[in-house]
Short mmCIF file of C-alpha atoms in Angstrom, two decimals:
data_model
loop_
_atom_site.label_atom_id
_atom_site.label_comp_id
_atom_site.label_asym_id
_atom_site.label_seq_id
_atom_site.Cartn_x
_atom_site.Cartn_y
_atom_site.Cartn_z
CA MET V 1 59.44 102.26 68.01
CA LYS V 2 60.85 101.37 71.44
CA LYS V 3 60.98 97.69 70.47
CA LEU V 4 62.83 98.58 67.28
CA LEU V 5 65.30 100.69 69.25
CA LEU V 6 65.90 97.81 71.66
CA ILE V 7 66.53 95.48 68.73
CA TYR V 8 69.11 97.89 67.29
CA VAL V 9 70.79 98.25 70.68
CA GLY V 10 70.90 94.46 71.04
CA ILE V 11 72.41 94.04 67.58
CA PHE V 12 74.97 96.78 68.29
CA CYS V 13 76.02 95.17 71.58
CA SER V 14 76.28 91.78 69.88
CA VAL V 15 78.53 93.23 67.18
CA LEU V 16 80.77 94.78 69.85
CA ALA V 17 80.96 91.54 71.80
CA PHE V 18 81.71 89.56 68.66
CA GLY V 19 84.38 91.99 67.49
CA GLN V 20 86.41 92.03 70.68
CA THR V 21 88.27 89.20 72.37
CA ASN V 22 85.53 86.94 73.64
CA PHE V 23 86.26 86.09 77.26
CA GLN V 24 83.74 83.44 78.21
CA LYS V 25 82.38 82.76 81.69
CA LEU V 26 83.62 79.19 81.96
CA THR V 27 85.51 77.18 84.52
CA LEU V 28 88.89 75.92 83.36
CA ASP V 29 87.46 72.39 82.95
CA GLU V 30 84.63 73.75 80.82
CA ALA V 31 87.03 75.85 78.75
CA CYS V 32 89.24 72.83 78.05
CA THR V 33 86.24 70.71 77.04
CA LYS V 34 85.03 73.41 74.69
CA ALA V 35 88.49 73.96 73.23
CA LYS V 36 88.83 70.25 72.54
CA ALA V 37 85.51 70.21 70.67
CA GLU V 38 86.44 73.30 68.66
CA LYS V 39 90.06 72.20 68.07
CA LYS V 40 91.46 75.27 69.79
CA LEU V 41 93.80 76.14 72.64
CA VAL V 42 92.80 77.82 75.89
CA PHE V 43 93.88 81.40 76.53
CA VAL V 44 93.81 82.46 80.19
CA ASP V 45 94.08 86.05 81.41
CA LEU V 46 95.27 85.96 85.04
CA TYR V 47 94.67 89.33 86.68
CA THR V 48 94.09 90.95 90.06
CA SER V 49 91.65 93.65 91.13
CA TRP V 50 94.50 96.01 92.09
CA CYS V 51 96.53 95.63 88.88
CA ALA V 52 96.36 98.82 86.77
CA PRO V 53 98.03 97.26 83.67
CA CYS V 54 95.44 94.45 83.85
CA LYS V 55 92.63 96.98 83.70
CA MET V 56 94.34 98.80 80.84
CA MET V 57 94.50 95.56 78.83
CA ALA V 58 90.80 94.94 79.48
CA ASP V 59 89.77 98.49 78.55
CA LYS V 60 92.14 99.38 75.71
CA VAL V 61 93.66 96.26 74.16
CA PHE V 62 91.24 93.33 74.21
CA PRO V 63 88.31 95.36 72.74
CA ASP V 64 90.31 95.80 69.51
CA VAL V 65 88.40 94.18 66.62
CA LYS V 66 91.42 92.88 64.72
CA LEU V 67 92.93 91.36 67.85
CA GLY V 68 89.54 89.90 68.76
CA ALA V 69 89.23 88.14 65.42
CA PHE V 70 92.73 86.72 65.82
CA MET V 71 92.14 85.51 69.38
CA ASN V 72 88.63 84.11 68.90
CA GLU V 73 89.72 82.05 65.90
CA ARG V 74 92.48 80.29 67.85
CA PHE V 75 91.40 80.19 71.47
CA VAL V 76 88.67 79.65 73.97
CA CYS V 77 89.40 82.70 76.12
CA VAL V 78 88.76 82.92 79.85
CA LYS V 79 89.92 85.28 82.58
CA TYR V 80 90.31 84.72 86.31
CA ASP V 81 91.00 87.00 89.25
CA THR V 82 93.72 85.17 91.15
CA GLY V 83 92.56 86.73 94.40
CA ALA V 84 88.90 85.79 94.02
CA ASP V 85 88.51 82.89 91.58
CA LYS V 86 89.49 79.32 92.50
CA ASP V 87 90.76 78.51 89.01
CA GLY V 88 92.79 81.72 89.05
CA SER V 89 94.48 81.07 92.39
CA GLU V 90 95.22 77.44 91.46
CA LEU V 91 96.75 78.39 88.10
CA ALA V 92 98.85 81.13 89.70
CA LYS V 93 100.23 78.60 92.16
CA MET V 94 100.69 75.86 89.55
CA PHE V 95 102.70 78.07 87.20
CA ASN V 96 104.41 80.20 89.88
CA VAL V 97 102.95 83.47 88.63
CA GLN V 98 104.96 86.39 90.05
CA ALA V 99 103.68 89.36 88.03
CA TYR V 100 100.44 90.64 86.56
CA PRO V 101 98.97 90.42 84.09
CA THR V 102 100.16 86.95 83.13
CA PHE V 103 98.60 85.26 80.12
CA LEU V 104 98.68 81.48 79.80
CA ILE V 105 98.30 79.47 76.62
CA LEU V 106 97.15 75.99 77.63
CA ASN V 107 96.38 72.86 75.68
CA VAL V 108 93.15 70.96 76.29
CA ASP V 109 94.90 68.85 78.96
CA LYS V 110 95.79 72.02 80.92
CA GLY V 111 99.42 71.73 79.90
CA LEU V 112 101.34 74.97 79.47
CA GLU V 113 102.15 75.72 75.83
CA ASN V 114 103.51 79.17 76.60
CA GLN V 115 102.94 82.28 78.67
CA ILE V 116 103.20 86.03 78.25
CA VAL V 117 103.97 88.32 81.16
CA GLY V 118 103.10 92.01 81.25
CA ALA V 119 100.88 94.45 79.42
CA THR V 120 101.28 96.15 76.06
CA LEU V 121 99.87 99.49 74.97
CA GLU V 122 99.03 98.50 71.40
CA PRO V 123 96.76 95.59 70.37
CA SER V 124 99.05 94.87 67.40
CA ASP V 125 102.03 94.43 69.74
CA PHE V 126 100.11 91.97 71.88
CA MET V 127 99.01 90.06 68.79
CA ASN V 128 102.66 89.77 67.75
CA GLN V 129 103.54 88.40 71.18
CA VAL V 130 100.78 85.80 71.00
CA GLU V 131 101.87 84.76 67.49
CA ALA V 132 105.45 84.34 68.70
CA ALA V 133 104.24 82.36 71.72
CA LEU V 134 102.27 80.02 69.46
CA LYS V 135 105.29 79.37 67.26
CA ALA V 136 107.55 78.61 70.25
CA SER V 137 105.57 76.09 72.25
CA LEU V 138 107.27 75.72 75.63
CA ALA V 139 105.69 72.31 76.03
CA SER V 140 107.29 71.05 72.82
CA LEU V 141 110.63 72.77 73.44
CA GLY V 142 110.71 71.51 77.01
CA GLN V 143 110.12 67.94 75.88
CA GLN V 144 112.98 68.17 73.37
CA TYR V 145 115.24 69.54 76.10
CA GLU V 146 114.34 66.71 78.49
CA ASN V 147 115.00 64.23 75.67
CA GLY V 148 118.57 65.51 75.48
CA ASN V 149 118.54 67.97 72.57
CA ARG V 150 121.62 70.16 73.10
CA ASP V 151 121.94 71.66 69.66
CA VAL V 152 123.10 75.28 69.87
CA SER V 153 120.29 76.69 67.72
CA PHE V 154 117.68 74.72 69.66
CA LEU V 155 119.00 75.84 73.05
CA THR V 156 119.11 79.44 71.81
CA ASP V 157 115.46 79.32 70.70
CA TYR V 158 114.38 77.61 73.91
CA LEU V 159 116.23 80.15 76.03
CA LYS V 160 114.60 83.07 74.21
CA ALA V 161 111.17 81.51 74.66
CA LEU V 162 111.77 81.04 78.40
CA LEU V 163 112.92 84.63 78.82
CA THR V 164 109.88 85.91 76.94
CA ALA V 165 107.70 83.90 79.32
CA SER V 166 109.64 85.22 82.35
CA MET V 167 110.50 81.66 83.39
CA ASN V 168 113.84 82.82 84.73
CA GLU V 169 114.81 79.83 86.84
CA LYS V 170 114.52 77.42 83.92
CA ALA V 171 116.21 80.00 81.69
CA GLN V 172 119.24 79.97 83.99
CA GLU V 173 119.48 76.18 83.64
CA VAL V 174 119.15 76.25 79.85
CA CYS V 175 121.69 79.08 79.57
CA VAL V 176 124.23 77.01 81.51
CA ALA V 177 123.59 74.16 79.05
CA LEU V 178 124.05 76.55 76.12
CA PHE V 179 127.35 77.85 77.55
CA LYS V 180 128.68 74.30 77.75
CA VAL V 181 128.25 73.66 74.02
CA LEU V 182 128.90 77.18 72.71
CA PRO V 183 132.59 77.99 72.01
CA ASP V 184 133.98 80.89 74.04
CA THR V 185 134.95 82.64 70.80
CA GLU V 186 131.27 82.83 69.82
CA LYS V 187 129.72 83.87 73.15
CA SER V 188 130.58 87.52 72.58
CA ASN V 189 128.91 87.53 69.15
CA ARG V 190 126.02 89.92 68.61
CA GLU V 191 123.46 87.09 68.30
CA TYR V 192 124.06 86.10 71.94
CA TRP V 193 124.00 89.60 73.41
CA PHE V 194 120.41 88.94 74.57
CA ILE V 195 121.91 86.71 77.30
CA PHE V 196 124.08 89.45 78.77
CA LYS V 197 121.62 92.33 78.50
CA ASP V 198 118.93 90.45 80.44
CA GLN V 199 119.19 91.51 84.09
CA ALA V 200 117.25 88.51 85.42
CA LEU V 201 119.60 86.14 83.60
CA SER V 202 122.89 88.02 83.94
CA PRO V 203 123.13 90.07 87.13
CA VAL V 204 126.52 90.98 88.60
CA GLY V 205 127.78 87.82 90.29
CA SER V 206 126.36 85.43 87.68
CA PRO V 207 128.73 83.32 85.55
CA PHE V 208 127.40 85.05 82.45
CA MET V 209 128.24 88.56 83.67
CA ASP V 210 131.62 87.28 84.91
CA PHE V 211 132.26 86.09 81.35
CA LEU V 212 131.40 89.54 80.01
CA PHE V 213 133.86 91.16 82.42
CA SER V 214 136.65 88.77 81.48
CA HIS V 215 136.03 89.21 77.73
CA PHE V 216 135.23 92.92 77.73
CA GLU V 217 137.31 93.74 74.64
CA GLN V 218 135.63 91.06 72.53
CA PHE V 219 132.20 92.37 73.50
CA THR V 220 133.08 95.96 72.68
CA ARG V 221 134.26 94.88 69.24
CA SER V 222 130.99 93.09 68.48
CA MET V 223 128.51 95.40 70.25
CA GLY V 224 130.27 98.75 70.57
CA GLU V 225 131.81 100.13 73.74
CA GLU V 226 128.91 102.42 74.64
CA LYS V 227 126.31 99.65 74.65
CA VAL V 228 128.49 97.33 76.70
CA LEU V 229 129.37 100.04 79.22
CA ASN V 230 125.71 101.04 79.59
CA ARG V 231 124.79 97.45 80.37
CA ILE V 232 127.64 97.11 82.88
CA ALA V 233 126.62 100.37 84.56
CA GLU V 234 123.01 99.18 84.86
CA ALA V 235 124.09 95.85 86.34
CA PHE V 236 126.37 97.47 88.94
CA GLU V 237 123.69 100.01 89.84
CA ILE V 238 121.14 97.28 90.60
CA LYS V 239 123.62 95.08 92.45
CA LEU V 240 125.00 97.81 94.71
CA ARG V 241 121.58 99.32 95.32
CA ASP V 242 120.21 95.96 96.43
CA MET V 243 123.17 95.41 98.75
CA ILE V 244 122.68 98.78 100.43
CA ARG V 245 118.97 98.30 101.01
CA GLY V 246 119.44 94.79 102.35
CA ARG V 247 118.04 92.77 99.49
CA GLU V 248 121.40 91.07 98.96
CA PRO V 249 124.21 90.28 101.41
CA MET V 250 127.35 92.38 101.46
CA ASP V 251 129.61 89.32 101.14
CA ASP V 252 130.63 90.08 97.56
CA LEU V 253 130.95 93.85 97.92
CA ASP V 254 134.75 93.85 97.64
CA LYS V 255 134.61 91.55 94.60
CA VAL V 256 132.01 93.82 92.97
CA ALA V 257 134.17 96.89 93.60
CA LYS V 258 137.18 95.12 92.06
CA GLN V 259 135.16 94.11 88.99
CA MET V 260 133.94 97.67 88.55
CA ALA V 261 137.39 99.25 88.87
CA PRO V 262 138.54 98.95 85.21
CA HIS V 263 135.33 100.32 83.71
CA HIS V 264 134.71 104.05 83.23
CA PHE V 265 131.02 104.57 82.51
CA ASN V 266 129.06 107.79 82.98
CA SER V 267 127.58 106.90 86.38
CA ARG V 268 130.91 105.66 87.77
CA GLU V 269 131.22 108.47 90.34
CA ARG V 270 127.82 107.60 91.78
CA MET V 271 128.70 103.90 91.81
CA ASP V 272 131.90 104.70 93.75
CA THR V 273 129.70 106.47 96.29
CA TYR V 274 127.51 103.36 96.50
CA VAL V 275 130.57 101.22 97.21
CA ALA V 276 131.73 103.61 99.95
CA LEU V 277 128.22 103.67 101.41
CA GLY V 278 128.01 99.87 101.32
CA LYS V 279 131.36 99.50 103.09
CA ALA V 280 130.40 102.05 105.76
CA LEU V 281 127.04 100.34 106.31
CA ARG V 282 128.74 96.94 106.55
CA GLU V 283 131.18 98.22 109.15
CA ALA V 284 128.49 99.98 111.17
CA ARG V 285 126.39 96.83 111.30
CA LYS V 286 129.24 94.76 112.75
CA ASP V 287 128.89 96.21 116.22
CA ASN V 288 126.44 99.14 115.95
CA SER V 289 129.11 101.31 117.60
CA GLU V 290 128.69 105.07 117.81
CA LYS V 291 131.92 105.50 115.81
CA GLY V 292 130.74 103.23 112.99
CA VAL V 293 127.33 104.89 112.83
CA GLU V 294 129.00 108.32 112.85
CA LYS V 295 131.13 107.46 109.81
CA LEU V 296 128.02 106.21 107.96
CA LEU V 297 126.00 109.30 108.92
CA GLU V 298 128.73 111.69 107.78
CA LEU V 299 128.84 109.91 104.43
CA CYS V 300 125.05 110.23 104.09
CA GLU V 301 125.14 113.93 104.99
CA ASN V 302 127.88 114.59 102.42
CA GLU V 303 126.66 112.41 99.56
CA PHE V 304 122.86 112.07 99.72
CA PRO V 305 122.24 115.70 98.69
CA LYS V 306 124.33 115.07 95.54
CA ILE V 307 122.36 112.02 94.37
CA ASP V 308 119.24 112.52 92.25
CA GLY V 309 116.02 111.55 94.00
CA GLU V 310 115.17 108.92 91.36
CA HIS V 311 118.30 107.00 92.40
CA LEU V 312 118.33 107.92 96.08
CA VAL V 313 114.78 106.72 96.74
CA TYR V 314 115.80 103.06 96.42
CA PHE V 315 117.94 102.99 99.57
CA TYR V 316 117.46 106.30 101.39
CA PHE V 317 114.95 105.01 103.92
CA PRO V 318 116.62 101.69 104.90
CA VAL V 319 119.91 103.48 105.58
CA THR V 320 118.53 106.49 107.49
CA ILE V 321 116.09 104.36 109.50
CA TYR V 322 118.99 102.13 110.55
CA ILE V 323 120.99 105.15 111.73
CA ALA V 324 118.01 106.61 113.58
CA ASN V 325 117.33 103.30 115.32
CA VAL V 326 120.85 102.52 116.55
CA GLY V 327 122.43 105.97 116.77
CA THR V 328 122.58 108.43 119.63
CA GLU V 329 119.99 111.12 120.24
CA ALA V 330 122.29 113.68 118.60
CA GLN V 331 122.70 111.43 115.54
CA TYR V 332 118.94 110.95 115.36
CA LYS V 333 118.45 114.74 115.26
CA ARG V 334 120.97 115.00 112.40
CA VAL V 335 119.04 112.35 110.48
CA CYS V 336 115.90 114.47 110.89
CA LYS V 337 117.83 117.50 109.58
CA LEU V 338 118.90 115.43 106.58
CA HIS V 339 115.23 114.47 105.99
CA GLU V 340 114.27 118.14 105.99
CA TYR V 341 117.05 119.14 103.60
CA VAL V 342 116.37 116.39 101.08
CA TYR V 343 112.60 117.00 101.32
CA GLU V 344 113.09 120.69 100.46
CA HIS V 345 115.48 120.07 97.57
CA THR V 346 114.33 116.88 95.84
CA GLU V 347 112.06 117.00 92.79
CA HIS V 348 111.38 113.26 92.84
CA ASN V 349 107.79 112.90 94.04
CA PRO V 350 107.96 109.34 95.50
CA LEU V 351 110.95 110.34 97.64
CA LYS V 352 109.31 113.62 98.62
CA ILE V 353 106.06 111.89 99.61
CA GLY V 354 107.93 109.31 101.71
CA LEU V 355 109.96 112.02 103.44
CA GLY V 356 106.83 114.08 104.05
CA ASN V 357 105.15 111.14 105.77
CA MET V 358 108.27 110.48 107.83
CA LEU V 359 108.61 114.11 108.91
CA SER V 360 104.93 114.25 109.76
CA GLY V 361 105.30 111.14 111.93
CA THR V 362 108.35 112.65 113.64
CA LYS V 363 106.42 115.79 114.58
CA LYS V 364 103.53 113.74 116.02
CA ASN V 365 105.92 111.77 118.22
CA LYS V 366 107.46 114.87 119.77
#
């Protein structure tokens, strides 16, 4: 009876293994050899031990039977921890992997056919992404591009494939090529909106966002004013936020403020505060004078309590730490008071946790 039970358990486990995506314990060389013999491609799951979305894909998505049948028919599947496996670390370096999970589709010569970045909640959604990646081979598209293909429809397809694969640097190059052959009268058409709504491709300061600003009326006619204004608001929010927290230089702050001036979106009042904060921070940093720091601190005391924690958390700490480090003892005490006030009134947990840790450290140092 025990033997029979073991047989049933073995069969059950085999069925489960067969039904799900079959990640095989092979080196990349072995996977390529096997894929060549079976006339398949190689699918590589690059993950890390600390990546929660990676674990979710392993636990919830790849066990799906329908997805497993789709994947096993087309690929030899392998997975590598980029922090522990040699093949994983080498592939991450070779293809400049910046986010996890990243999924590579390789040919049998280890050439990149396409890649998918990020997790999905539904197996069917991931299957759709893989199908799209198979249809738009980056290797083939890249070769056509290098051979001089500058047809508008080709460049559009290639650009979309690069954006899907999060290959943003190459996407910038291809988008410039597309802009050269695409008439200005067509750039604001709905079919090219994907260029302007992509933050990695079209941040404030890029030639593509500059084009949107200079052709605002045409875009509102094709896309609707609300959608265009929402995109502009998002772009300004990210740009100004990054300037304030030191991720980008303040050199273009005045130009950004001038570009923002004609546009009246819902978050405009907060963006005006960001501009004022950026200018005050820029002035204070010039000489670290008590007067400059005082102006910045007063602005923080007046405006920070009005900004929702989900927005404030991005730059609160860089600004207040700067003031505490270069200001007077009296200014430092006012920064601590501001910490206490925001801590008591914010409902945004990440900001509250950070402030709690900072206040705790302040008490220990007394």
